[in-house]
Amino acid sequence: MSELVPGANTPLPDGVLTLRVPGPFDVSALITDDGGKVRGDGDFVFYNQPAAPGARLDGDRLTIDPARLRPGAARVTVVVSPADPATPLGRLPSPTVQVTASDGRALARFTPPRPERETVLLLAELYRRGTAWKLRALGQGYADGLAGVARDFGVDVTDDTAPPGPTAGAARGSAPGGRLLPGRGPEPGAGRGPGRVSAPGTGQASAPRAGRVSAPRAGQTSAPGAGRLVTAGGRAVGAAGGGPDPDGFLGPVNSARAAAGSSPVRLDARLTDAARGHAAAMAARGLLGSQSPDGTSVYQRVISAGYPYLTIGEHLVSGPRTPQEFVEYCLSREESRRTLCDPAFDQAGLACVPDARTGDLYWTALWARPFSPAGLERTAHEVIALTNAERASAGLPPLHADATLTTAAQAHSADMVARDFYAHTSPDGGQPWDRAAAAGCTRRSIGENIACGQRSPAEVVLGWMNSPGHRANILKRDFTHIGIGLAGGSRAGTYWTQLFSG
């Protein structure tokens, strides 16, 4: 077996290869041609899209069959990031990639120097030389996350490109994906305190709202924002950093919502302030994204503007020149149309800011429903109803809402938002059974599912059911009671907690 150092390479045998990266990491892969660029979304393999021709991801194992990769593929780059997005790579052990042949023979191993400020690491690459394949050790880090990887590989996370039409320049949009941590379920035998949970369940759940991968639009550059007025056809539609003329925005928006059977939205000044700040940050970089360079997310801007929300959605788009063109773009694809017409939203904010160098407009539209105690209770009940529908389909009795579990679940969701972490274990070491006991629960068996980024009860329950660990908790016969918590405002939007007991 070859022990590699950064930059070293080793030949690989014919046949299927398995690359394993054990530990608290998410593994993904980019399949590229000789020029180092992807061809489309099918070339990105990650937890939400675990298979491509010749490549399959199963937990921490990436299986590659070079002979079955798509035509023109010349390189497969293995990328790792923290499984818990709140934990920087520098606080984790250095990842190790272990490569084995189809007969189980160990071929190579590589452990790079321990990362420091990096948030994503290019760990290794398989590359073709003639008809043979080799493995090269990389260890290249990115401090700006997957956005930095995207720029180098010619990809961006987008809804899709706009269709041909009379707009001035192609439009593109960005939306973050939802994410789930493996669920924690009860461990049989002696418990610790009122209950004990086992190690997290296997597998990463697929996130229903993941973006698509496409080539970036030409001409996008980074430049400071300008302070000029943006006009279209001689009519002012918005100032740099300011909101558009409501007559040019709400008219087509509410017309589309009416056609979909949804009630109209109205503009909210706090949402518009948050949209203005985020659009300005994107224009300053010349780059679409849900986070600013300082790590501030669009959702954190909404909370900072004084708008606590129950549910939220966003469109991050560049290219359209007027509010009408912006709305037409949002209606041009099914996913973005669903967000614009979602009946859950009743308020909105919109801003566009130009990139001073290119003149491209960067748009942020926010769609939301404000927080209310009644809305929180209604949403929690819907999660329970959907959960019990899954149990009924499996022939299991329903779970009963429990006040102590609800208190503990809500406190954990709020804590994840307030302290900007995402884990079953809180920063002070608290575990699900600790939180349940502190809230007054005396039952012995405790389990927990958490998720972030999903925008509705249907989305989050679907994500949990698509994950073996979370599904096991939902369908555990011994569980009898449930509590639901949700809170919005940290980096990934809404943070959800399901707490079970039996």
Short mmCIF file of C-alpha atoms in Angstrom, two decimals:
data_model
loop_
_atom_site.label_atom_id
_atom_site.label_comp_id
_atom_site.label_asym_id
_atom_site.label_seq_id
_atom_site.Cartn_x
_atom_site.Cartn_y
_atom_site.Cartn_z
CA MET A 1 0.00 0.00 0.00
CA SER A 2 1.27 3.48 -0.88
CA GLU A 3 1.37 6.16 1.83
CA LEU A 4 1.08 9.41 -0.10
CA VAL A 5 2.21 12.95 0.65
CA PRO A 6 0.65 16.09 -0.89
CA GLY A 7 1.30 16.16 -4.64
CA ALA A 8 2.35 12.50 -4.86
CA ASN A 9 0.64 10.07 -7.20
CA THR A 10 0.34 6.33 -7.65
CA PRO A 11 -0.98 4.10 -10.48
CA LEU A 12 -4.33 2.37 -10.05
CA PRO A 13 -5.39 -1.07 -11.29
CA ASP A 14 -8.29 -1.63 -13.67
CA GLY A 15 -11.70 -2.23 -12.17
CA VAL A 16 -13.88 -0.72 -9.49
CA LEU A 17 -12.20 1.41 -6.82
CA THR A 18 -13.49 2.34 -3.37
CA LEU A 19 -12.42 5.54 -1.63
CA ARG A 20 -13.41 5.83 2.04
CA VAL A 21 -13.09 8.90 4.26
CA PRO A 22 -14.08 7.83 7.80
CA GLY A 23 -14.99 10.38 10.40
CA PRO A 24 -17.33 13.37 10.82
CA PHE A 25 -17.15 14.47 7.20
CA ASP A 26 -19.42 14.89 4.20
CA VAL A 27 -17.86 13.39 1.06
CA SER A 28 -18.63 14.57 -2.46
CA ALA A 29 -17.05 14.27 -5.89
CA LEU A 30 -16.75 16.36 -9.04
CA ILE A 31 -16.40 14.60 -12.40
CA THR A 32 -14.60 16.77 -14.93
CA ASP A 33 -13.06 16.68 -18.39
CA ASP A 34 -9.47 17.40 -19.44
CA GLY A 35 -10.07 21.12 -18.90
CA GLY A 36 -11.08 20.59 -15.28
CA LYS A 37 -14.70 21.71 -15.80
CA VAL A 38 -17.97 19.92 -15.16
CA ARG A 39 -20.49 19.52 -17.96
CA GLY A 40 -23.62 19.86 -15.84
CA ASP A 41 -25.42 18.92 -12.66
CA GLY A 42 -24.94 15.20 -13.32
CA ASP A 43 -21.21 15.61 -12.69
CA PHE A 44 -21.67 16.54 -9.02
CA VAL A 45 -22.03 13.58 -6.61
CA PHE A 46 -22.95 14.44 -3.02
CA TYR A 47 -25.33 13.40 -0.24
CA ASN A 48 -28.34 14.85 -2.05
CA GLN A 49 -27.36 13.33 -5.43
CA PRO A 50 -25.45 10.17 -4.51
CA ALA A 51 -25.02 8.60 -7.96
CA ALA A 52 -23.73 9.42 -11.43
CA PRO A 53 -22.54 7.14 -14.27
CA GLY A 54 -19.56 5.25 -12.84
CA ALA A 55 -19.74 6.88 -9.39
CA ARG A 56 -21.79 6.16 -6.27
CA LEU A 57 -21.68 7.63 -2.78
CA ASP A 58 -22.79 5.54 0.20
CA GLY A 59 -22.13 7.32 3.48
CA ASP A 60 -18.36 7.73 3.77
CA ARG A 61 -17.63 5.42 0.79
CA LEU A 62 -17.24 6.65 -2.77
CA THR A 63 -17.19 3.88 -5.38
CA ILE A 64 -15.66 4.72 -8.77
CA ASP A 65 -15.75 2.55 -11.90
CA PRO A 66 -13.56 4.49 -14.37
CA ALA A 67 -14.75 2.42 -17.33
CA ARG A 68 -18.36 3.50 -16.70
CA LEU A 69 -17.79 7.23 -16.20
CA ARG A 70 -19.59 9.46 -18.69
CA PRO A 71 -17.82 10.03 -22.07
CA GLY A 72 -15.02 12.58 -21.83
CA ALA A 73 -14.53 12.22 -18.08
CA ALA A 74 -10.85 12.52 -17.26
CA ARG A 75 -10.80 13.36 -13.55
CA VAL A 76 -12.75 12.66 -10.35
CA THR A 77 -11.97 15.07 -7.51
CA VAL A 78 -12.85 13.99 -3.96
CA VAL A 79 -14.08 16.83 -1.74
CA VAL A 80 -14.66 16.76 2.03
CA SER A 81 -16.41 19.19 4.35
CA PRO A 82 -17.62 18.95 7.97
CA ALA A 83 -20.74 16.84 8.43
CA ASP A 84 -21.78 19.41 11.03
CA PRO A 85 -21.62 22.79 9.25
CA ALA A 86 -21.18 24.57 12.58
CA THR A 87 -17.85 22.79 13.17
CA PRO A 88 -14.83 24.13 11.25
CA LEU A 89 -12.41 21.64 9.71
CA GLY A 90 -9.69 22.96 11.99
CA ARG A 91 -11.50 21.50 15.02
CA LEU A 92 -11.73 18.04 13.44
CA PRO A 93 -9.04 15.41 12.91
CA SER A 94 -7.38 15.61 9.52
CA PRO A 95 -9.40 13.48 7.07
CA THR A 96 -7.82 10.32 5.65
CA VAL A 97 -8.77 8.81 2.30
CA GLN A 98 -8.30 5.06 2.02
CA VAL A 99 -8.33 3.52 -1.47
CA THR A 100 -9.03 -0.16 -2.09
CA ALA A 101 -9.31 -2.32 -5.20
CA SER A 102 -12.32 -4.44 -6.18
CA ASP A 103 -10.77 -7.48 -4.45
CA GLY A 104 -10.46 -5.56 -1.17
CA ARG A 105 -6.71 -5.01 -1.51
CA ALA A 106 -5.49 -1.74 0.08
CA LEU A 107 -3.92 0.45 -2.60
CA ALA A 108 -3.16 3.82 -1.06
CA ARG A 109 -3.78 6.10 1.89
CA PHE A 110 -3.39 9.84 2.24
CA THR A 111 -3.76 12.13 5.22
CA PRO A 112 -3.12 15.84 4.49
CA PRO A 113 -1.81 18.33 7.04
CA ARG A 114 -4.53 19.31 9.49
CA PRO A 115 -6.69 22.12 8.06
CA GLU A 116 -6.78 25.48 9.81
CA ARG A 117 -9.23 28.09 8.46
CA GLU A 118 -10.37 25.99 5.52
CA THR A 119 -14.04 25.06 5.28
CA VAL A 120 -13.76 22.64 2.33
CA LEU A 121 -10.86 20.41 1.31
CA LEU A 122 -9.99 18.91 -2.06
CA LEU A 123 -8.60 15.67 -0.69
CA ALA A 124 -7.51 13.65 -3.72
CA GLU A 125 -8.20 13.10 -7.40
CA LEU A 126 -8.36 10.17 -9.78
CA TYR A 127 -7.09 11.18 -13.20
CA ARG A 128 -6.62 9.50 -16.54
CA ARG A 129 -3.26 9.20 -18.31
CA GLY A 130 -3.78 7.58 -21.68
CA THR A 131 -5.87 4.50 -20.95
CA ALA A 132 -4.67 4.13 -17.35
CA TRP A 133 -5.81 5.87 -14.19
CA LYS A 134 -3.77 7.31 -11.32
CA LEU A 135 -4.44 8.73 -7.87
CA ARG A 136 -2.97 12.08 -6.84
CA ALA A 137 -2.93 13.37 -3.25
CA LEU A 138 -4.11 17.00 -3.05
CA GLY A 139 -4.97 18.46 0.36
CA GLN A 140 -6.02 21.81 -1.12
CA GLY A 141 -8.27 23.87 1.14
CA TYR A 142 -10.81 26.60 0.54
CA ALA A 143 -11.63 29.19 3.18
CA ASP A 144 -14.71 30.39 1.24
CA GLY A 145 -16.49 27.04 1.18
CA LEU A 146 -18.15 25.35 -1.75
CA ALA A 147 -18.45 28.70 -3.55
CA GLY A 148 -14.68 28.69 -3.98
CA VAL A 149 -14.74 25.14 -5.30
CA ALA A 150 -17.56 26.11 -7.67
CA ARG A 151 -15.56 28.98 -9.16
CA ASP A 152 -12.56 26.77 -9.87
CA PHE A 153 -14.59 23.95 -11.39
CA GLY A 154 -16.87 26.19 -13.43
CA VAL A 155 -20.04 25.46 -11.49
CA ASP A 156 -22.57 27.43 -9.50
CA VAL A 157 -25.53 26.38 -7.37
CA THR A 158 -28.56 27.72 -9.21
CA ASP A 159 -32.23 27.15 -9.85
CA ASP A 160 -31.58 27.05 -13.62
CA THR A 161 -30.79 29.45 -16.41
CA ALA A 162 -33.51 31.65 -17.82
CA PRO A 163 -35.19 30.68 -21.10
CA PRO A 164 -34.53 32.68 -24.26
CA GLY A 165 -36.48 35.90 -24.27
CA PRO A 166 -36.33 39.66 -24.50
CA THR A 167 -34.56 40.16 -21.18
CA ALA A 168 -31.30 42.05 -21.10
CA GLY A 169 -28.87 39.26 -20.31
CA ALA A 170 -29.45 35.77 -19.00
CA ALA A 171 -30.79 35.37 -15.49
CA ARG A 172 -29.51 32.96 -12.92
CA GLY A 173 -30.60 32.24 -9.39
CA SER A 174 -29.41 30.57 -6.23
CA ALA A 175 -31.18 28.78 -3.42
CA PRO A 176 -29.70 26.92 -0.44
CA GLY A 177 -30.49 23.32 0.28
CA GLY A 178 -32.04 21.82 3.36
CA ARG A 179 -29.93 19.57 5.53
CA LEU A 180 -30.44 16.90 8.15
CA LEU A 181 -28.16 15.31 10.70
CA PRO A 182 -28.51 11.58 11.28
CA GLY A 183 -31.25 10.95 13.82
CA ARG A 184 -30.46 9.79 17.31
CA GLY A 185 -32.49 6.84 18.53
CA PRO A 186 -32.74 4.92 21.79
CA GLU A 187 -30.24 2.27 22.73
CA PRO A 188 -31.59 -0.89 24.38
CA GLY A 189 -30.32 -1.87 27.80
CA ALA A 190 -29.30 0.32 30.70
CA GLY A 191 -29.99 3.97 30.17
CA ARG A 192 -28.28 7.05 31.46
CA GLY A 193 -30.69 9.22 33.36
CA PRO A 194 -34.23 9.13 31.94
CA GLY A 195 -33.01 7.71 28.62
CA ARG A 196 -30.02 7.10 26.45
CA VAL A 197 -29.45 7.57 22.75
CA SER A 198 -27.19 5.57 20.52
CA ALA A 199 -24.72 6.85 17.98
CA PRO A 200 -26.33 8.78 15.10
CA GLY A 201 -28.23 6.71 12.56
CA THR A 202 -26.56 5.88 9.30
CA GLY A 203 -26.74 7.97 6.18
CA GLN A 204 -27.33 11.57 5.25
CA ALA A 205 -30.89 12.40 4.33
CA SER A 206 -31.55 13.95 0.94
CA ALA A 207 -32.47 17.61 1.14
CA PRO A 208 -35.54 18.47 -0.91
CA ARG A 209 -34.47 21.98 -1.87
CA ALA A 210 -30.94 21.43 -3.15
CA GLY A 211 -29.82 23.71 -5.97
CA ARG A 212 -28.90 22.62 -9.46
CA VAL A 213 -25.40 22.80 -10.90
CA SER A 214 -24.83 24.75 -14.08
CA ALA A 215 -22.11 26.75 -15.76
CA PRO A 216 -21.95 30.34 -14.52
CA ARG A 217 -23.04 33.16 -16.80
CA ALA A 218 -20.18 34.85 -18.59
CA GLY A 219 -19.21 38.34 -17.50
CA GLN A 220 -19.82 37.93 -13.78
CA THR A 221 -17.12 39.78 -11.91
CA SER A 222 -16.65 41.09 -8.43
CA ALA A 223 -16.84 44.81 -7.84
CA PRO A 224 -17.98 47.23 -5.16
CA GLY A 225 -21.63 48.27 -5.28
CA ALA A 226 -22.55 51.58 -6.87
CA GLY A 227 -24.69 54.34 -5.48
CA ARG A 228 -26.49 55.28 -8.68
CA LEU A 229 -30.15 55.03 -9.59
CA VAL A 230 -31.15 52.07 -11.71
CA THR A 231 -33.60 52.87 -14.48
CA ALA A 232 -35.46 50.91 -17.12
CA GLY A 233 -37.13 52.61 -20.04
CA GLY A 234 -36.64 55.98 -18.37
CA ARG A 235 -38.57 54.94 -15.25
CA ALA A 236 -36.89 54.49 -11.90
CA VAL A 237 -37.40 50.94 -10.66
CA GLY A 238 -35.03 50.98 -7.74
CA ALA A 239 -32.04 52.68 -6.22
CA ALA A 240 -28.78 50.94 -5.52
CA GLY A 241 -29.44 49.17 -2.28
CA GLY A 242 -33.09 50.21 -2.39
CA GLY A 243 -36.42 48.58 -3.09
CA PRO A 244 -38.28 48.66 -6.40
CA ASP A 245 -41.41 50.58 -7.31
CA PRO A 246 -44.18 48.48 -5.72
CA ASP A 247 -46.37 48.99 -8.79
CA GLY A 248 -43.70 47.28 -10.89
CA PHE A 249 -43.27 44.34 -8.51
CA LEU A 250 -46.46 43.48 -6.67
CA GLY A 251 -48.63 43.69 -9.78
CA PRO A 252 -47.10 40.74 -11.67
CA VAL A 253 -46.35 38.86 -8.43
CA ASN A 254 -49.90 38.96 -7.14
CA SER A 255 -51.29 38.28 -10.59
CA ALA A 256 -49.24 35.07 -10.72
CA ARG A 257 -50.28 34.15 -7.18
CA ALA A 258 -53.94 34.73 -8.01
CA ALA A 259 -53.63 32.43 -11.04
CA ALA A 260 -52.21 29.77 -8.71
CA GLY A 261 -55.03 30.24 -6.20
CA SER A 262 -52.83 31.96 -3.58
CA SER A 263 -53.67 35.15 -1.71
CA PRO A 264 -51.69 38.33 -2.47
CA VAL A 265 -48.54 39.34 -0.61
CA ARG A 266 -47.80 42.80 0.68
CA LEU A 267 -44.43 44.49 1.05
CA ASP A 268 -42.84 44.68 4.49
CA ALA A 269 -40.21 47.33 5.20
CA ARG A 270 -38.15 44.99 7.40
CA LEU A 271 -37.96 42.34 4.70
CA THR A 272 -37.02 45.02 2.17
CA ASP A 273 -34.20 46.23 4.45
CA ALA A 274 -32.85 42.68 4.73
CA ALA A 275 -33.14 42.17 0.97
CA ARG A 276 -31.32 45.46 0.36
CA GLY A 277 -28.39 44.47 2.54
CA HIS A 278 -28.06 41.04 0.96
CA ALA A 279 -28.35 42.29 -2.62
CA ALA A 280 -25.63 44.86 -1.90
CA ALA A 281 -23.33 42.15 -0.51
CA MET A 282 -23.82 39.99 -3.61
CA ALA A 283 -23.21 42.93 -5.96
CA ALA A 284 -20.02 43.85 -4.11
CA ARG A 285 -18.64 40.35 -4.80
CA GLY A 286 -20.22 39.88 -8.20
CA LEU A 287 -21.42 36.49 -6.92
CA LEU A 288 -24.77 34.98 -6.00
CA GLY A 289 -24.94 33.26 -2.63
CA SER A 290 -27.03 32.90 0.51
CA GLN A 291 -24.13 34.06 2.72
CA SER A 292 -21.99 37.20 2.64
CA PRO A 293 -18.18 37.01 2.84
CA ASP A 294 -18.37 37.62 6.60
CA GLY A 295 -20.61 34.57 7.00
CA THR A 296 -23.86 36.50 7.50
CA SER A 297 -26.74 34.61 5.91
CA VAL A 298 -29.80 36.14 4.33
CA TYR A 299 -31.88 34.61 7.14
CA GLN A 300 -29.76 36.26 9.82
CA ARG A 301 -30.29 39.58 8.04
CA VAL A 302 -34.05 39.06 8.27
CA ILE A 303 -33.91 38.49 12.03
CA SER A 304 -31.52 41.43 12.48
CA ALA A 305 -34.01 43.64 10.64
CA GLY A 306 -36.54 42.84 13.37
CA TYR A 307 -38.64 40.29 11.48
CA PRO A 308 -39.06 36.98 13.33
CA TYR A 309 -40.50 34.55 10.81
CA LEU A 310 -42.46 31.35 10.89
CA THR A 311 -41.50 30.35 7.35
CA ILE A 312 -39.36 32.00 4.68
CA GLY A 313 -38.28 31.62 1.08
CA GLU A 314 -36.00 33.60 -1.18
CA HIS A 315 -34.97 34.24 -4.77
CA LEU A 316 -31.35 35.29 -5.39
CA VAL A 317 -31.04 36.23 -9.05
CA SER A 318 -28.82 38.24 -11.40
CA GLY A 319 -29.60 39.37 -14.93
CA PRO A 320 -33.15 40.84 -15.09
CA ARG A 321 -33.31 44.60 -15.64
CA THR A 322 -36.81 45.35 -14.34
CA PRO A 323 -39.18 43.97 -11.71
CA GLN A 324 -41.33 42.57 -14.51
CA GLU A 325 -38.36 40.66 -15.97
CA PHE A 326 -37.44 39.46 -12.49
CA VAL A 327 -40.93 38.05 -11.93
CA GLU A 328 -40.93 36.45 -15.40
CA TYR A 329 -37.67 34.72 -14.54
CA CYS A 330 -39.08 33.44 -11.24
CA LEU A 331 -42.08 32.04 -13.11
CA SER A 332 -39.94 30.34 -15.75
CA ARG A 333 -38.97 27.30 -13.68
CA GLU A 334 -41.13 25.03 -11.56
CA GLU A 335 -39.19 25.30 -8.29
CA SER A 336 -38.88 29.09 -8.32
CA ARG A 337 -42.52 29.40 -9.41
CA ARG A 338 -43.60 27.29 -6.43
CA THR A 339 -41.77 29.66 -4.08
CA LEU A 340 -43.26 32.79 -5.64
CA CYS A 341 -46.79 31.32 -5.52
CA ASP A 342 -46.52 29.52 -2.18
CA PRO A 343 -49.73 30.15 -0.21
CA ALA A 344 -47.76 29.98 3.05
CA PHE A 345 -46.27 33.44 2.37
CA ASP A 346 -48.19 36.67 2.92
CA GLN A 347 -45.41 39.28 3.05
CA ALA A 348 -42.46 40.11 0.79
CA GLY A 349 -39.43 42.36 0.36
CA LEU A 350 -37.40 43.06 -2.77
CA ALA A 351 -34.20 44.93 -3.61
CA CYS A 352 -31.77 45.09 -6.53
CA VAL A 353 -28.23 46.47 -6.56
CA PRO A 354 -25.88 46.85 -9.56
CA ASP A 355 -22.37 45.52 -9.85
CA ALA A 356 -20.47 48.76 -10.54
CA ARG A 357 -18.04 47.09 -12.96
CA THR A 358 -20.44 45.09 -15.13
CA GLY A 359 -23.76 46.82 -14.53
CA ASP A 360 -25.38 43.48 -13.74
CA LEU A 361 -28.25 43.74 -11.27
CA TYR A 362 -28.30 41.47 -8.23
CA TRP A 363 -31.79 40.82 -6.90
CA THR A 364 -32.93 39.50 -3.54
CA ALA A 365 -36.60 38.72 -3.02
CA LEU A 366 -37.77 37.51 0.38
CA TRP A 367 -41.11 35.80 0.97
CA ALA A 368 -42.26 35.15 4.50
CA ARG A 369 -44.98 34.71 7.07
CA PRO A 370 -44.27 36.39 10.42
CA PHE A 371 -43.92 34.37 13.58
CA SER A 372 -46.90 34.00 15.89
CA PRO A 373 -47.55 31.57 18.76
CA ALA A 374 -50.65 30.30 16.98
CA GLY A 375 -48.67 29.77 13.77
CA LEU A 376 -45.96 27.88 15.66
CA GLU A 377 -48.54 25.59 17.24
CA ARG A 378 -50.27 25.03 13.90
CA THR A 379 -47.00 24.12 12.17
CA ALA A 380 -45.99 21.72 14.96
CA HIS A 381 -49.37 19.99 14.75
CA GLU A 382 -48.92 19.58 11.00
CA VAL A 383 -45.52 17.91 11.51
CA ILE A 384 -47.09 15.53 14.02
CA ALA A 385 -49.98 14.75 11.65
CA LEU A 386 -47.59 13.95 8.79
CA THR A 387 -45.43 11.84 11.11
CA ASN A 388 -48.44 9.89 12.28
CA ALA A 389 -49.57 9.38 8.70
CA GLU A 390 -46.25 7.65 8.03
CA ARG A 391 -46.70 5.50 11.13
CA ALA A 392 -50.23 4.59 10.08
CA SER A 393 -48.95 3.48 6.68
CA ALA A 394 -46.56 1.15 8.52
CA GLY A 395 -49.35 -0.21 10.75
CA LEU A 396 -48.13 1.62 13.85
CA PRO A 397 -50.19 3.53 16.44
CA PRO A 398 -50.03 7.35 16.43
CA LEU A 399 -47.74 9.38 18.62
CA HIS A 400 -49.35 11.73 21.14
CA ALA A 401 -48.23 15.34 21.53
CA ASP A 402 -46.42 15.84 24.82
CA ALA A 403 -45.93 19.25 26.46
CA THR A 404 -42.59 18.41 28.09
CA LEU A 405 -41.14 17.07 24.82
CA THR A 406 -42.48 20.11 22.97
CA THR A 407 -40.77 22.43 25.46
CA ALA A 408 -37.45 20.58 25.09
CA ALA A 409 -37.67 20.38 21.29
CA GLN A 410 -38.51 24.08 20.94
CA ALA A 411 -35.68 25.02 23.30
CA HIS A 412 -33.19 23.01 21.23
CA SER A 413 -34.26 24.57 17.91
CA ALA A 414 -34.07 28.04 19.46
CA ASP A 415 -30.67 27.22 20.99
CA MET A 416 -29.26 26.07 17.62
CA VAL A 417 -30.34 29.40 16.12
CA ALA A 418 -29.15 31.55 19.03
CA ARG A 419 -25.72 29.91 19.37
CA ASP A 420 -25.27 29.18 15.65
CA PHE A 421 -24.63 25.43 15.86
CA TYR A 422 -26.28 22.38 14.34
CA ALA A 423 -25.93 19.17 16.32
CA HIS A 424 -27.67 16.78 18.71
CA THR A 425 -25.06 17.75 21.32
CA SER A 426 -25.25 21.38 22.45
CA PRO A 427 -22.05 23.42 22.95
CA ASP A 428 -22.22 22.81 26.71
CA GLY A 429 -22.51 19.04 26.21
CA GLY A 430 -26.27 18.67 26.64
CA GLN A 431 -27.85 15.63 24.99
CA PRO A 432 -31.47 14.92 23.92
CA TRP A 433 -32.22 12.94 27.09
CA ASP A 434 -30.79 15.77 29.21
CA ARG A 435 -33.10 18.28 27.54
CA ALA A 436 -36.12 16.01 27.89
CA ALA A 437 -35.42 15.43 31.61
CA ALA A 438 -34.89 19.14 32.25
CA ALA A 439 -38.30 19.84 30.71
CA GLY A 440 -39.93 17.32 33.04
CA CYS A 441 -40.12 14.17 30.90
CA THR A 442 -39.75 11.00 33.01
CA ARG A 443 -39.96 8.36 30.28
CA ARG A 444 -36.96 6.10 29.81
CA SER A 445 -36.56 5.97 26.03
CA ILE A 446 -35.65 9.15 24.13
CA GLY A 447 -34.92 9.74 20.43
CA GLU A 448 -34.30 12.89 18.41
CA ASN A 449 -34.37 13.99 14.78
CA ILE A 450 -33.10 17.41 13.70
CA ALA A 451 -33.02 19.18 10.35
CA CYS A 452 -32.36 22.63 8.95
CA GLY A 453 -33.19 24.50 5.77
CA GLN A 454 -36.54 22.86 4.99
CA ARG A 455 -39.37 25.35 4.58
CA SER A 456 -42.50 23.38 5.42
CA PRO A 457 -43.69 20.43 7.51
CA ALA A 458 -44.10 18.36 4.34
CA GLU A 459 -40.49 19.01 3.28
CA VAL A 460 -38.95 18.18 6.62
CA VAL A 461 -40.96 15.00 7.19
CA LEU A 462 -40.17 13.82 3.65
CA GLY A 463 -36.47 14.42 4.30
CA TRP A 464 -36.56 12.50 7.55
CA MET A 465 -38.40 9.60 5.93
CA ASN A 466 -35.77 9.45 3.15
CA SER A 467 -33.02 8.92 5.76
CA PRO A 468 -32.63 5.49 7.41
CA GLY A 469 -31.67 6.91 10.81
CA HIS A 470 -34.50 9.43 10.96
CA ARG A 471 -37.01 6.98 9.51
CA ALA A 472 -36.14 4.46 12.23
CA ASN A 473 -37.03 6.99 14.90
CA ILE A 474 -40.34 7.92 13.24
CA LEU A 475 -41.33 4.27 12.80
CA LYS A 476 -40.11 2.95 16.15
CA ARG A 477 -42.94 0.96 17.70
CA ASP A 478 -41.83 1.65 21.28
CA PHE A 479 -42.22 5.40 20.95
CA THR A 480 -45.55 6.74 22.19
CA HIS A 481 -45.13 10.53 22.50
CA ILE A 482 -43.63 13.35 20.46
CA GLY A 483 -42.73 17.03 20.69
CA ILE A 484 -41.89 19.40 17.82
CA GLY A 485 -39.77 22.55 17.86
CA LEU A 486 -38.79 24.97 15.10
CA ALA A 487 -37.00 28.29 14.97
CA GLY A 488 -35.67 30.47 12.18
CA GLY A 489 -32.86 32.95 11.78
CA SER A 490 -29.47 31.25 11.68
CA ARG A 491 -27.34 30.35 8.66
CA ALA A 492 -29.59 27.65 7.22
CA GLY A 493 -33.02 29.18 7.74
CA THR A 494 -35.42 27.14 9.85
CA TYR A 495 -34.09 24.60 12.38
CA TRP A 496 -36.42 21.70 13.20
CA THR A 497 -36.41 19.25 16.13
CA GLN A 498 -38.47 16.09 16.63
CA LEU A 499 -38.20 14.62 20.14
CA PHE A 500 -39.65 11.18 20.84
CA SER A 501 -40.24 9.22 24.03
CA GLY A 502 -41.66 5.88 25.02
#
